[in-house]
Short mmCIF file of C-alpha atoms in Angstrom, two decimals:
data_model
loop_
_atom_site.label_atom_id
_atom_site.label_comp_id
_atom_site.label_asym_id
_atom_site.label_seq_id
_atom_site.Cartn_x
_atom_site.Cartn_y
_atom_site.Cartn_z
CA UNK A 1158 24.67 -8.57 10.30
CA UNK A 1159 21.40 -9.17 8.50
CA UNK A 1160 21.24 -8.52 4.69
CA UNK A 1161 20.12 -5.04 3.66
CA UNK A 1162 16.43 -4.32 3.03
CA UNK A 1163 15.33 -1.74 0.40
CA UNK A 1164 11.79 -0.31 0.42
CA UNK A 1165 10.75 0.84 -3.14
CA UNK A 1166 8.63 3.58 -1.75
CA UNK A 1167 8.65 7.05 -0.15
CA UNK A 1168 5.49 6.20 1.83
CA UNK A 1169 5.85 6.86 5.43
CA UNK A 1170 3.05 4.43 6.08
CA UNK A 1171 4.78 1.59 4.55
CA UNK A 1172 8.00 2.52 6.31
CA UNK A 1173 6.20 2.68 9.65
CA UNK A 1174 4.55 -0.79 9.08
CA UNK A 1175 8.02 -2.36 8.51
CA UNK A 1176 9.16 -0.59 11.60
CA UNK A 1177 6.17 -2.00 13.56
CA UNK A 1178 7.34 -5.56 12.81
CA UNK A 1179 11.10 -4.83 13.63
CA UNK A 1180 12.10 -4.43 9.98
CA UNK A 1181 14.10 -1.29 9.47
CA UNK A 1182 14.57 -0.38 5.77
CA UNK A 1183 18.26 0.62 4.93
CA UNK A 1184 17.23 2.62 2.03
CA UNK A 1185 14.06 3.98 0.32
CA UNK A 1186 14.06 3.83 -3.51
CA UNK A 1187 10.79 5.14 -4.67
CA UNK A 1188 9.93 4.50 -8.48
CA UNK A 1189 8.50 7.35 -10.53
CA UNK A 1190 5.79 5.35 -12.73
CA UNK A 1191 2.77 6.17 -14.69
CA UNK A 1192 0.00 4.70 -12.61
CA UNK A 1193 -2.69 5.17 -15.09
CA UNK A 1194 -4.69 1.93 -15.56
CA UNK A 1195 -4.64 0.31 -19.03
CA UNK A 1196 -7.71 0.07 -20.98
CA UNK A 1197 -10.02 -2.39 -19.37
CA UNK A 1198 -7.61 -3.26 -16.71
CA UNK A 1199 -9.34 -4.71 -13.54
CA UNK A 1200 -8.28 -3.42 -10.20
CA UNK A 1201 -6.45 -6.66 -8.94
CA UNK A 1202 -4.49 -6.62 -12.17
CA UNK A 1203 -3.48 -3.07 -11.78
CA UNK A 1204 -2.25 -3.49 -8.09
CA UNK A 1205 -0.23 -6.58 -9.22
CA UNK A 1206 1.21 -4.86 -12.27
CA UNK A 1207 2.30 -1.59 -10.40
CA UNK A 1208 3.85 -3.53 -7.45
CA UNK A 1209 5.84 -5.57 -9.99
CA UNK A 1210 6.89 -2.58 -12.01
CA UNK A 1211 7.88 -0.55 -9.03
CA UNK A 1212 10.04 -3.62 -7.76
CA UNK A 1213 11.67 -3.80 -11.31
CA UNK A 1214 12.33 -0.23 -11.57
CA UNK A 1215 13.89 -0.08 -8.10
CA UNK A 1216 15.86 -3.26 -8.62
CA UNK A 1217 17.64 -1.82 -11.64
CA UNK A 1218 19.00 1.00 -9.24
CA UNK A 1219 19.99 -1.63 -6.65
CA UNK A 1220 21.98 -3.73 -9.16
CA UNK A 1221 23.98 -0.79 -10.22
CA UNK A 1222 25.11 0.18 -6.66
CA UNK A 1223 27.63 -1.95 -5.02
CA UNK A 1224 26.65 -1.01 -1.47
CA UNK A 1225 23.25 -2.75 -2.13
CA UNK A 1226 24.88 -6.11 -2.98
CA UNK A 1227 22.91 -8.87 -1.57
CA UNK A 1228 19.94 -6.52 -0.68
CA UNK A 1229 16.36 -7.64 -0.54
CA UNK A 1230 13.78 -5.39 -2.00
CA UNK A 1231 10.05 -4.78 -1.27
CA UNK A 1232 7.63 -2.86 -3.35
CA UNK A 1233 3.82 -2.45 -3.00
CA UNK A 1234 0.87 -0.74 -4.56
CA UNK A 1235 -2.65 -0.21 -3.28
CA UNK A 1236 -5.83 0.19 -5.56
CA UNK A 1237 -9.37 1.02 -4.12
CA UNK A 1238 -12.17 -0.05 -6.30
CA UNK A 1239 -15.95 -0.07 -6.31
CA UNK A 1240 -16.92 -2.99 -8.61
CA UNK A 1241 -14.68 -2.65 -11.64
CA UNK A 1242 -14.33 1.11 -11.07
CA UNK A 1243 -10.73 2.06 -9.91
CA UNK A 1244 -10.79 5.10 -7.60
CA UNK A 1245 -7.91 7.67 -8.06
CA UNK A 1246 -5.13 8.66 -5.85
CA UNK A 1247 -6.73 12.01 -5.05
CA UNK A 1248 -4.71 15.17 -5.56
CA UNK A 1249 -7.50 17.68 -5.56
CA UNK A 1250 -10.42 18.18 -3.19
CA UNK A 1251 -13.01 17.67 -5.93
CA UNK A 1252 -11.60 14.14 -6.69
CA UNK A 1253 -11.66 13.28 -2.83
CA UNK A 1254 -15.22 14.60 -2.46
CA UNK A 1255 -16.43 12.40 -5.43
CA UNK A 1256 -14.67 9.33 -3.95
CA UNK A 1257 -16.14 9.89 -0.45
CA UNK A 1258 -19.68 10.49 -1.90
CA UNK A 1259 -19.24 7.14 -3.89
CA UNK A 1260 -18.06 5.31 -0.91
CA UNK A 1261 -20.65 6.56 1.57
CA UNK A 1262 -22.89 3.82 2.93
CA UNK A 1263 -21.54 1.03 0.64
CA UNK A 1264 -18.79 -1.73 0.41
CA UNK A 1265 -15.69 -1.46 -1.45
CA UNK A 1266 -12.49 -3.39 -2.02
CA UNK A 1267 -8.89 -2.55 -1.52
CA UNK A 1268 -6.42 -4.56 -3.48
CA UNK A 1269 -2.76 -4.53 -2.43
CA UNK A 1270 0.16 -6.08 -4.27
CA UNK A 1271 3.54 -6.77 -2.68
CA UNK A 1272 6.48 -7.89 -4.63
CA UNK A 1273 9.88 -9.02 -3.35
CA UNK A 1274 13.02 -8.98 -5.31
CA UNK A 1275 15.57 -11.45 -3.91
CA UNK A 1276 19.33 -11.02 -3.80
CA UNK A 1277 19.47 -13.22 -6.96
CA UNK A 1278 16.98 -11.03 -8.84
CA UNK A 1279 14.05 -13.41 -8.64
CA UNK A 1280 10.56 -11.85 -8.19
CA UNK A 1281 8.08 -13.11 -5.45
CA UNK A 1282 4.49 -11.68 -5.43
CA UNK A 1283 1.37 -11.72 -3.48
CA UNK A 1284 -1.93 -10.02 -3.78
CA UNK A 1285 -4.16 -9.34 -0.91
CA UNK A 1286 -7.94 -8.20 -1.27
CA UNK A 1287 -9.79 -6.62 1.61
CA UNK A 1288 -13.40 -5.54 1.81
CA UNK A 1289 -14.54 -2.43 3.74
CA UNK A 1290 -17.93 -0.87 4.35
CA UNK A 1291 -18.31 2.77 5.17
CA UNK A 1292 -21.08 4.28 7.31
CA UNK A 1293 -23.36 6.76 5.43
CA UNK A 1294 -21.33 9.96 5.41
CA UNK A 1295 -23.09 13.26 6.21
CA UNK A 1296 -22.23 16.39 4.33
CA UNK A 1297 -20.65 17.46 7.58
CA UNK A 1298 -18.45 14.38 7.67
CA UNK A 1299 -17.28 15.03 4.14
CA UNK A 1300 -16.67 18.71 4.48
CA UNK A 1301 -14.67 18.03 7.63
CA UNK A 1302 -12.52 15.37 6.14
CA UNK A 1303 -11.85 17.44 3.04
CA UNK A 1304 -10.62 20.32 5.32
CA UNK A 1305 -8.36 18.01 7.16
CA UNK A 1306 -6.30 17.48 4.07
CA UNK A 1307 -5.63 13.93 5.01
CA UNK A 1308 -7.02 12.60 1.77
CA UNK A 1309 -4.28 14.13 -0.36
CA UNK A 1310 -2.49 11.40 -2.23
CA UNK A 1311 -4.46 8.57 -0.83
CA UNK A 1312 -6.01 5.98 -3.03
CA UNK A 1313 -9.69 6.38 -2.78
CA UNK A 1314 -9.46 9.76 -1.17
CA UNK A 1315 -9.04 8.37 2.56
CA UNK A 1316 -6.40 7.07 4.92
CA UNK A 1317 -8.03 4.14 7.17
CA UNK A 1318 -5.23 4.64 9.63
CA UNK A 1319 -6.11 8.21 10.26
CA UNK A 1320 -9.43 10.22 10.69
CA UNK A 1321 -11.29 8.12 8.17
CA UNK A 1322 -11.00 5.22 10.47
CA UNK A 1323 -14.19 6.60 12.16
CA UNK A 1324 -15.95 5.84 8.79
CA UNK A 1325 -15.34 2.15 8.70
CA UNK A 1326 -18.32 -0.08 9.89
CA UNK A 1327 -16.57 -3.41 8.81
CA UNK A 1328 -13.21 -4.47 7.54
CA UNK A 1329 -12.61 -8.02 6.24
CA UNK A 1330 -9.27 -8.93 5.29
CA UNK A 1331 -5.76 -7.21 6.19
CA UNK A 1332 -5.76 -3.92 7.94
CA UNK A 1333 -2.14 -3.42 7.26
CA UNK A 1334 -2.78 -4.12 3.53
CA UNK A 1335 -5.39 -1.24 3.55
CA UNK A 1336 -2.85 1.08 5.25
CA UNK A 1337 -0.37 0.09 2.26
CA UNK A 1338 1.64 -3.10 3.10
CA UNK A 1339 0.36 -6.51 4.07
CA UNK A 1340 2.54 -7.54 6.87
CA UNK A 1341 1.74 -11.18 6.94
CA UNK A 1342 2.39 -11.73 3.19
CA UNK A 1343 5.45 -9.58 3.42
CA UNK A 1344 6.99 -11.49 6.22
CA UNK A 1345 6.10 -14.82 4.43
CA UNK A 1346 7.95 -13.70 1.14
CA UNK A 1347 11.06 -12.52 3.04
CA UNK A 1348 11.27 -15.43 5.29
CA UNK A 1349 10.62 -17.82 2.48
CA UNK A 1350 13.81 -16.42 0.72
CA UNK A 1351 16.06 -16.67 3.90
CA UNK A 1352 15.73 -13.04 5.27
CA UNK A 1353 15.94 -13.10 9.07
CA UNK A 1354 12.60 -11.37 9.86
CA UNK A 1355 13.00 -11.93 13.62
CA UNK A 1356 16.62 -10.56 13.81
CA UNK A 1357 15.22 -7.22 15.16
CA UNK A 1358 13.09 -8.73 17.87
CA UNK A 1359 15.90 -9.63 20.22
CA UNK A 1360 16.47 -7.92 23.57
CA UNK A 1361 13.75 -5.43 22.92
CA UNK A 1362 15.39 -3.77 19.94
CA UNK A 1363 12.09 -3.41 17.98
#
């Protein structure tokens, strides 16, 4: 029996990414945090801070529940930026339209922080930075994407694993980190703390 694995997120994308590498979370414990950047906070710092705060908040719940004794906990946060400007997680079409117009024909960065809480309560953290360039988006591109609704709740107003994948000219860095969880860094953190990351690979159980 492997130790339990907790994902401090309700994101179906992060859940699916863990499943992709044979890691099935035993529970989802999303943290309800204020994700507003602090005054003058840089994108890298924001991604790291929110990943750590999500991990700490979820760990407090895990500690209070005996059924999660000995569990490993993973939290992550993704921030999209153009220069020092942090783009929102869009909830209304006007926000998404502004983001898409800003990203059109130019490069931007995606910063993803991932934090592991070990069974002993220690925090281990990694930050991954990826660089993308979008094609020049036509009015038709933007209108069609807004009508899809795929942008809703997404940092920067797009989901690279969906329809917006057709906008990407280049991607340098970690594709999985842009989706929401850097798989290489996640497995390195888990394996480094003794979690059997390959346990689900046997006999085609992935």
